[in-house]
Coordinates of C-alpha atoms in Angstrom, one line a residue:
M140 CA -14.3 -21.3 -14.0
T141 CA -14.9 -18.2 -11.4
D142 CA -15.6 -20.5 -8.6
S143 CA -11.8 -22.4 -9.5
I144 CA -10.3 -19.0 -9.3
Q145 CA -11.9 -18.1 -6.1
H146 CA -10.9 -21.3 -4.4
I147 CA -7.2 -21.1 -5.1
E148 CA -7.4 -17.5 -4.4
N149 CA -8.3 -18.6 -0.9
I150 CA -5.6 -21.5 -0.4
I151 CA -2.9 -18.5 -1.7
K152 CA -4.2 -16.3 1.4
I153 CA -3.3 -19.4 3.4
I154 CA 0.4 -19.7 2.0
E155 CA 0.4 -15.7 1.9
N156 CA -0.9 -15.9 5.9
D157 CA 1.8 -18.5 6.7
I158 CA 4.6 -16.8 4.8
L159 CA 3.7 -13.5 7.1
E160 CA 3.8 -15.7 10.4
S161 CA 7.1 -17.0 9.5
K162 CA 8.6 -13.9 10.5
L163 CA 11.8 -14.2 12.7
A164 CA 11.3 -13.4 16.2
F165 CA 14.5 -12.7 18.5
A166 CA 15.0 -12.1 22.5
Q167 CA 14.5 -8.2 23.0
E168 CA 18.3 -8.0 23.8
K169 CA 19.3 -4.3 24.7
I170 CA 22.2 -4.6 22.5
C171 CA 22.1 -4.7 18.9
L172 CA 18.5 -4.4 18.5
Q173 CA 18.9 -2.2 15.3
E174 CA 21.0 -5.3 13.9
F175 CA 18.4 -8.1 14.9
S176 CA 15.6 -5.6 13.2
E177 CA 17.2 -5.3 10.2
I178 CA 17.7 -9.2 10.3
A179 CA 14.2 -10.0 10.6
E180 CA 12.9 -7.3 8.0
A181 CA 15.4 -8.7 5.5
F182 CA 14.3 -12.3 5.8
Q183 CA 11.0 -11.5 5.3
Y184 CA 11.8 -9.0 2.4
P185 CA 12.2 -11.7 -0.5
L186 CA 9.1 -13.5 0.6
I187 CA 6.6 -10.9 0.7
A188 CA 7.8 -9.5 -2.7
G189 CA 5.0 -11.1 -4.4
G190 CA 5.1 -14.2 -6.9
K191 CA 2.5 -16.7 -8.1
R192 CA 3.4 -19.2 -5.4
I193 CA 3.3 -22.1 -7.5
R194 CA 5.2 -24.2 -5.9
P195 CA 3.4 -24.4 -2.6
L196 CA 0.2 -24.4 -4.4
L197 CA 0.8 -27.3 -6.3
T198 CA 1.9 -28.8 -2.9
L199 CA -1.3 -27.8 -1.1
L200 CA -3.6 -28.8 -4.0
C201 CA -1.9 -32.3 -4.6
A202 CA -2.3 -33.2 -0.7
G203 CA -6.4 -32.0 -1.1
S204 CA -6.3 -34.6 -4.0
I205 CA -5.5 -37.2 -1.9
G206 CA -6.6 -36.5 1.7
G207 CA -9.1 -33.4 1.3
E208 CA -9.1 -30.1 3.6
R209 CA -7.2 -32.0 6.4
A210 CA -4.6 -33.0 4.2
I211 CA -4.3 -29.4 3.2
Q212 CA -3.8 -28.0 6.8
N213 CA -1.2 -30.9 7.3
A214 CA 0.8 -29.6 4.4
R215 CA 1.1 -25.9 5.1
N216 CA 4.5 -26.4 6.8
A217 CA 5.7 -28.4 3.4
A218 CA 4.2 -25.9 1.1
L219 CA 6.1 -22.8 3.2
A220 CA 9.5 -24.8 3.3
L221 CA 9.4 -25.0 -0.5
E222 CA 8.5 -21.4 -0.8
M223 CA 11.1 -20.6 1.1
V224 CA 13.8 -22.6 -0.8
H225 CA 12.8 -21.3 -4.1
T226 CA 13.0 -18.0 -2.3
Y227 CA 16.6 -18.4 -1.6
S228 CA 17.1 -19.5 -5.2
L229 CA 16.0 -16.2 -6.6
V230 CA 18.0 -14.3 -3.8
H231 CA 21.1 -16.1 -4.7
D232 CA 20.4 -16.2 -8.4
D233 CA 19.8 -12.2 -8.7
L234 CA 23.5 -11.7 -7.0
P235 CA 26.1 -9.8 -8.7
C236 CA 28.1 -13.3 -8.8
M237 CA 25.5 -15.0 -10.7
D238 CA 22.7 -13.1 -12.9
N239 CA 23.4 -9.4 -11.5
D240 CA 19.8 -8.5 -11.3
D241 CA 18.5 -5.2 -10.1
L242 CA 15.1 -5.8 -10.1
R243 CA 12.8 -8.8 -8.9
R244 CA 8.9 -8.7 -9.4
G245 CA 8.9 -4.6 -10.0
K246 CA 11.2 -4.2 -6.4
P247 CA 14.9 -3.5 -6.0
T248 CA 16.7 -7.2 -5.6
T249 CA 17.7 -7.9 -2.0
H250 CA 21.0 -7.4 -2.1
K251 CA 20.6 -4.1 -4.1
V252 CA 18.5 -2.8 -0.3
Y253 CA 20.9 -4.8 1.8
G254 CA 24.3 -5.3 0.4
E255 CA 25.9 -8.1 -1.6
A256 CA 27.0 -9.9 1.6
K257 CA 23.9 -9.4 3.6
G258 CA 21.9 -10.4 0.7
L259 CA 23.9 -13.9 0.5
L260 CA 23.3 -14.5 4.1
V261 CA 19.4 -13.7 3.4
G262 CA 19.6 -16.6 0.8
D263 CA 21.2 -19.0 3.3
A264 CA 18.8 -18.1 6.0
L265 CA 15.8 -18.9 3.9
L266 CA 17.3 -22.4 3.1
T267 CA 18.2 -23.3 6.6
D268 CA 15.0 -22.1 8.1
A269 CA 13.2 -24.4 5.2
F270 CA 14.0 -27.5 7.0
F271 CA 12.8 -26.2 10.6
H272 CA 9.4 -25.3 9.1
L273 CA 9.4 -28.6 7.4
A274 CA 10.3 -30.6 10.3
H275 CA 7.0 -29.5 12.1
T276 CA 5.1 -31.4 9.8
K277 CA 3.0 -33.7 11.6
C278 CA 3.5 -37.4 10.4
K279 CA 2.3 -40.3 11.5
L280 CA 4.9 -42.4 10.3
T281 CA 8.7 -41.7 10.8
E282 CA 9.4 -42.9 7.6
Y283 CA 6.8 -40.1 6.0
L284 CA 9.0 -37.2 8.0
K285 CA 12.3 -38.7 6.9
S286 CA 11.1 -38.8 3.4
L287 CA 9.9 -35.0 3.6
I288 CA 13.4 -33.8 4.4
Q289 CA 15.3 -36.1 2.3
E290 CA 12.8 -35.0 -0.9
L291 CA 13.7 -31.4 -0.3
S292 CA 17.2 -31.9 0.1
L293 CA 17.6 -34.1 -2.8
C294 CA 15.4 -31.9 -5.3
S295 CA 17.4 -28.5 -3.9
G296 CA 20.7 -30.1 -3.8
A297 CA 23.5 -31.2 -6.0
N298 CA 20.9 -33.8 -7.1
G299 CA 18.5 -31.3 -8.6
M300 CA 18.2 -27.5 -8.7
I301 CA 22.0 -26.8 -8.0
T302 CA 22.9 -29.3 -10.9
G303 CA 20.4 -27.2 -13.1
Q304 CA 21.8 -23.9 -12.1
W305 CA 25.4 -25.0 -12.6
L306 CA 24.6 -26.6 -15.9
D307 CA 23.2 -23.4 -17.1
I308 CA 26.0 -21.5 -16.2
S309 CA 28.8 -23.7 -17.9
L310 CA 26.3 -24.0 -21.1
T311 CA 25.5 -20.1 -21.4
G312 CA 26.9 -18.6 -24.4
K313 CA 27.8 -22.0 -26.3
H314 CA 26.2 -22.4 -29.7
D315 CA 26.7 -25.9 -30.4
L316 CA 24.3 -27.4 -27.6
I317 CA 21.7 -30.2 -28.4
W318 CA 18.2 -30.4 -27.1
E319 CA 19.1 -33.3 -24.6
Q320 CA 21.6 -30.7 -22.8
I321 CA 18.8 -28.1 -22.6
E322 CA 16.3 -30.7 -21.4
L323 CA 18.7 -31.5 -18.2
I324 CA 19.0 -28.1 -17.4
H325 CA 15.2 -27.6 -17.5
K326 CA 14.6 -30.8 -15.7
N327 CA 16.8 -30.0 -12.8
K328 CA 16.6 -26.4 -12.3
T329 CA 12.5 -26.2 -12.7
G330 CA 11.5 -29.5 -12.9
K331 CA 13.0 -31.0 -9.7
L332 CA 11.4 -28.2 -7.3
L333 CA 7.8 -29.0 -8.9
G334 CA 8.2 -32.6 -8.5
C335 CA 8.9 -31.8 -4.7
A336 CA 5.9 -30.1 -4.7
F337 CA 4.0 -33.1 -5.8
V338 CA 5.5 -35.5 -3.4
F339 CA 5.2 -33.2 0.0
G340 CA 1.6 -33.3 -1.5
Y341 CA 1.5 -36.8 -1.6
I342 CA 2.9 -37.6 1.6
C343 CA 0.8 -35.1 3.8
G344 CA -2.1 -36.3 1.8
L345 CA -1.3 -40.2 3.3
N346 CA -0.6 -38.4 6.9
V347 CA -4.5 -38.0 7.4
L348 CA -5.6 -41.3 5.8
K349 CA -6.7 -44.4 7.9
T350 CA -4.7 -46.6 6.1
D351 CA -1.0 -46.9 5.0
V352 CA 0.6 -47.5 1.8
I353 CA 2.9 -50.5 1.4
H354 CA 6.5 -49.4 1.3
E355 CA 7.1 -50.6 -2.3
H356 CA 3.9 -48.4 -3.4
F357 CA 5.3 -45.6 -1.6
I358 CA 8.5 -45.7 -3.0
L359 CA 6.5 -46.0 -6.5
N360 CA 4.1 -43.2 -6.0
K361 CA 7.2 -40.8 -5.1
G362 CA 8.9 -41.7 -8.6
K363 CA 5.9 -41.2 -10.7
L364 CA 5.5 -37.8 -8.8
R365 CA 9.0 -36.4 -9.0
Q366 CA 8.9 -37.3 -12.5
A367 CA 5.8 -35.6 -13.4
G368 CA 7.2 -32.2 -11.9
E369 CA 10.3 -32.8 -14.0
F370 CA 8.1 -33.2 -17.3
V371 CA 5.8 -29.9 -15.9
G372 CA 9.0 -27.9 -15.5
I373 CA 10.4 -28.9 -18.9
A374 CA 7.2 -28.3 -20.8
F375 CA 6.7 -25.1 -18.8
Q376 CA 10.2 -23.8 -20.2
I377 CA 9.5 -24.8 -23.6
I378 CA 6.5 -22.7 -23.8
D379 CA 8.3 -20.0 -22.3
D380 CA 10.7 -20.2 -25.5
I381 CA 7.8 -20.7 -27.7
L382 CA 6.1 -17.1 -26.1
D383 CA 9.1 -15.3 -26.5
T384 CA 9.1 -16.3 -30.1
T385 CA 5.3 -15.9 -30.9
G386 CA 4.1 -13.4 -28.4
S387 CA 4.2 -9.8 -28.4
S388 CA 5.4 -7.8 -25.2
Q389 CA 2.0 -6.8 -24.3
S390 CA 0.5 -10.3 -24.0
L391 CA 3.7 -11.6 -22.4
G392 CA 4.3 -8.5 -19.6
K393 CA 7.7 -8.5 -21.3
T394 CA 10.2 -7.9 -24.1
A395 CA 9.3 -10.4 -26.6
G396 CA 11.9 -11.8 -28.8
K397 CA 14.4 -11.3 -26.0
D398 CA 16.1 -14.8 -26.5
Q399 CA 16.6 -14.0 -30.4
A400 CA 17.8 -10.6 -29.7
Q401 CA 20.6 -12.1 -27.0
N402 CA 21.3 -15.1 -29.6
K403 CA 20.6 -17.6 -26.8
T404 CA 20.0 -20.9 -27.6
T405 CA 16.6 -22.2 -26.9
S406 CA 14.2 -25.2 -27.6
V407 CA 12.9 -23.1 -30.7
S408 CA 16.3 -22.4 -32.1
I409 CA 17.3 -25.9 -31.9
L410 CA 13.9 -28.0 -32.7
G411 CA 12.1 -25.6 -34.6
L412 CA 8.7 -24.0 -33.7
E413 CA 6.4 -26.8 -34.5
K414 CA 8.7 -29.8 -32.8
A415 CA 8.9 -27.4 -29.8
Q416 CA 5.3 -27.4 -29.8
N417 CA 4.6 -30.6 -29.9
L418 CA 7.4 -31.6 -27.4
A419 CA 5.5 -29.2 -25.0
S420 CA 2.2 -31.2 -25.5
E421 CA 3.8 -34.5 -25.0
F422 CA 5.7 -33.9 -21.8
T423 CA 2.4 -32.0 -20.4
E424 CA 0.6 -35.3 -21.4
K425 CA 3.0 -37.6 -19.7
A426 CA 2.6 -35.4 -16.6
Y427 CA -0.8 -35.5 -16.4
H428 CA -0.9 -39.2 -16.8
L429 CA 1.3 -39.8 -14.0
L430 CA -0.5 -37.8 -11.9
E431 CA -3.7 -39.8 -12.5
S432 CA -2.2 -42.9 -12.2
V433 CA -1.1 -41.8 -8.6
F434 CA -4.4 -40.2 -7.7
A435 CA -6.1 -43.4 -9.0
N436 CA -5.0 -45.5 -6.1
F437 CA -7.0 -43.3 -3.5
P438 CA -10.8 -43.4 -2.8
A439 CA -12.2 -40.4 -5.0
S440 CA -14.5 -38.5 -2.6
S441 CA -16.1 -35.4 -3.9
E442 CA -14.0 -33.4 -1.6
N443 CA -10.6 -35.0 -3.0
E444 CA -12.2 -34.3 -6.8
T445 CA -12.5 -31.1 -6.2
Y446 CA -9.0 -30.7 -5.4
K447 CA -7.6 -32.8 -7.9
N448 CA -9.6 -30.7 -10.4
L449 CA -8.4 -27.5 -9.1
L450 CA -4.9 -28.9 -9.3
F451 CA -5.4 -29.7 -13.1
Y452 CA -7.2 -26.4 -13.7
Q453 CA -3.9 -24.9 -12.1
L454 CA -1.6 -27.0 -14.1
E455 CA -3.5 -25.9 -17.3
Q456 CA -3.3 -22.2 -16.3
L457 CA 0.4 -22.9 -16.2
L458 CA 1.2 -24.8 -19.0
V459 CA -2.0 -25.0 -21.6
R460 CA -1.1 -21.3 -22.8
K461 CA -2.0 -20.2 -26.3
Y462 CA 1.1 -19.8 -28.4

């Protein structure tokens, strides 16, 4: 376990380094120097604020599970792009027109530091620049690069995260919700970007292999990985609801029972505790099965196996928590 933690921490250092190197660089204009400096600072502010880096980490570990260390290096631009999209969504979520949050990871939110209008622009810049970095992924087939760009757009746009956010806004405060509606929110708002992480890792793994996957299998595997991410996202959110009900504030690191105090509809309030626990386990097992079914198509070298074990270890830390 100690070796796994150390290995994952080393990969996170790679991610952190790539984030730092993504700092905006402008020509040294003599006019508006202060403004250009502020733009560069504001762009980096939410990126370096911290976080678990789950999405880029899953991207790199999934790539390593298929193509080893070379695939991890190939996936770095994709991982950075995904973290930028996730961070943009948080910047926008915090705005007064959305959740109106003052703090994010213990620090003032972006709009609290730079103002609402500039906070909005920071989110816009992160989203747009994500595609710039993604397009620098070295791909041996045009289809692979095209697929990377399509996947990020699909999972973060109207067919993914945006729909989840829209449903969350529309359904918040309603007390006649059914589980299927809550599931749709979690599937899109949380699950789609996690699925994108798996697909990114898959494609970057293929980039370093000597042989190509036939088109039909390529499409099939992408669909499996996308669905695995959706299942992980749903399970994660169910477990969050369970922990809010059963955990202590000390163990959670946040206020326990907050959902109940706010009379918020959750998986536990709809399904009951036992059924919610069973459902979280079911979605977790389905996700694991889909991932294994994709990895089984590739040679199991010792290097690949190491990264696959790290991937499942990280998912276990994310999902299989005591509740």
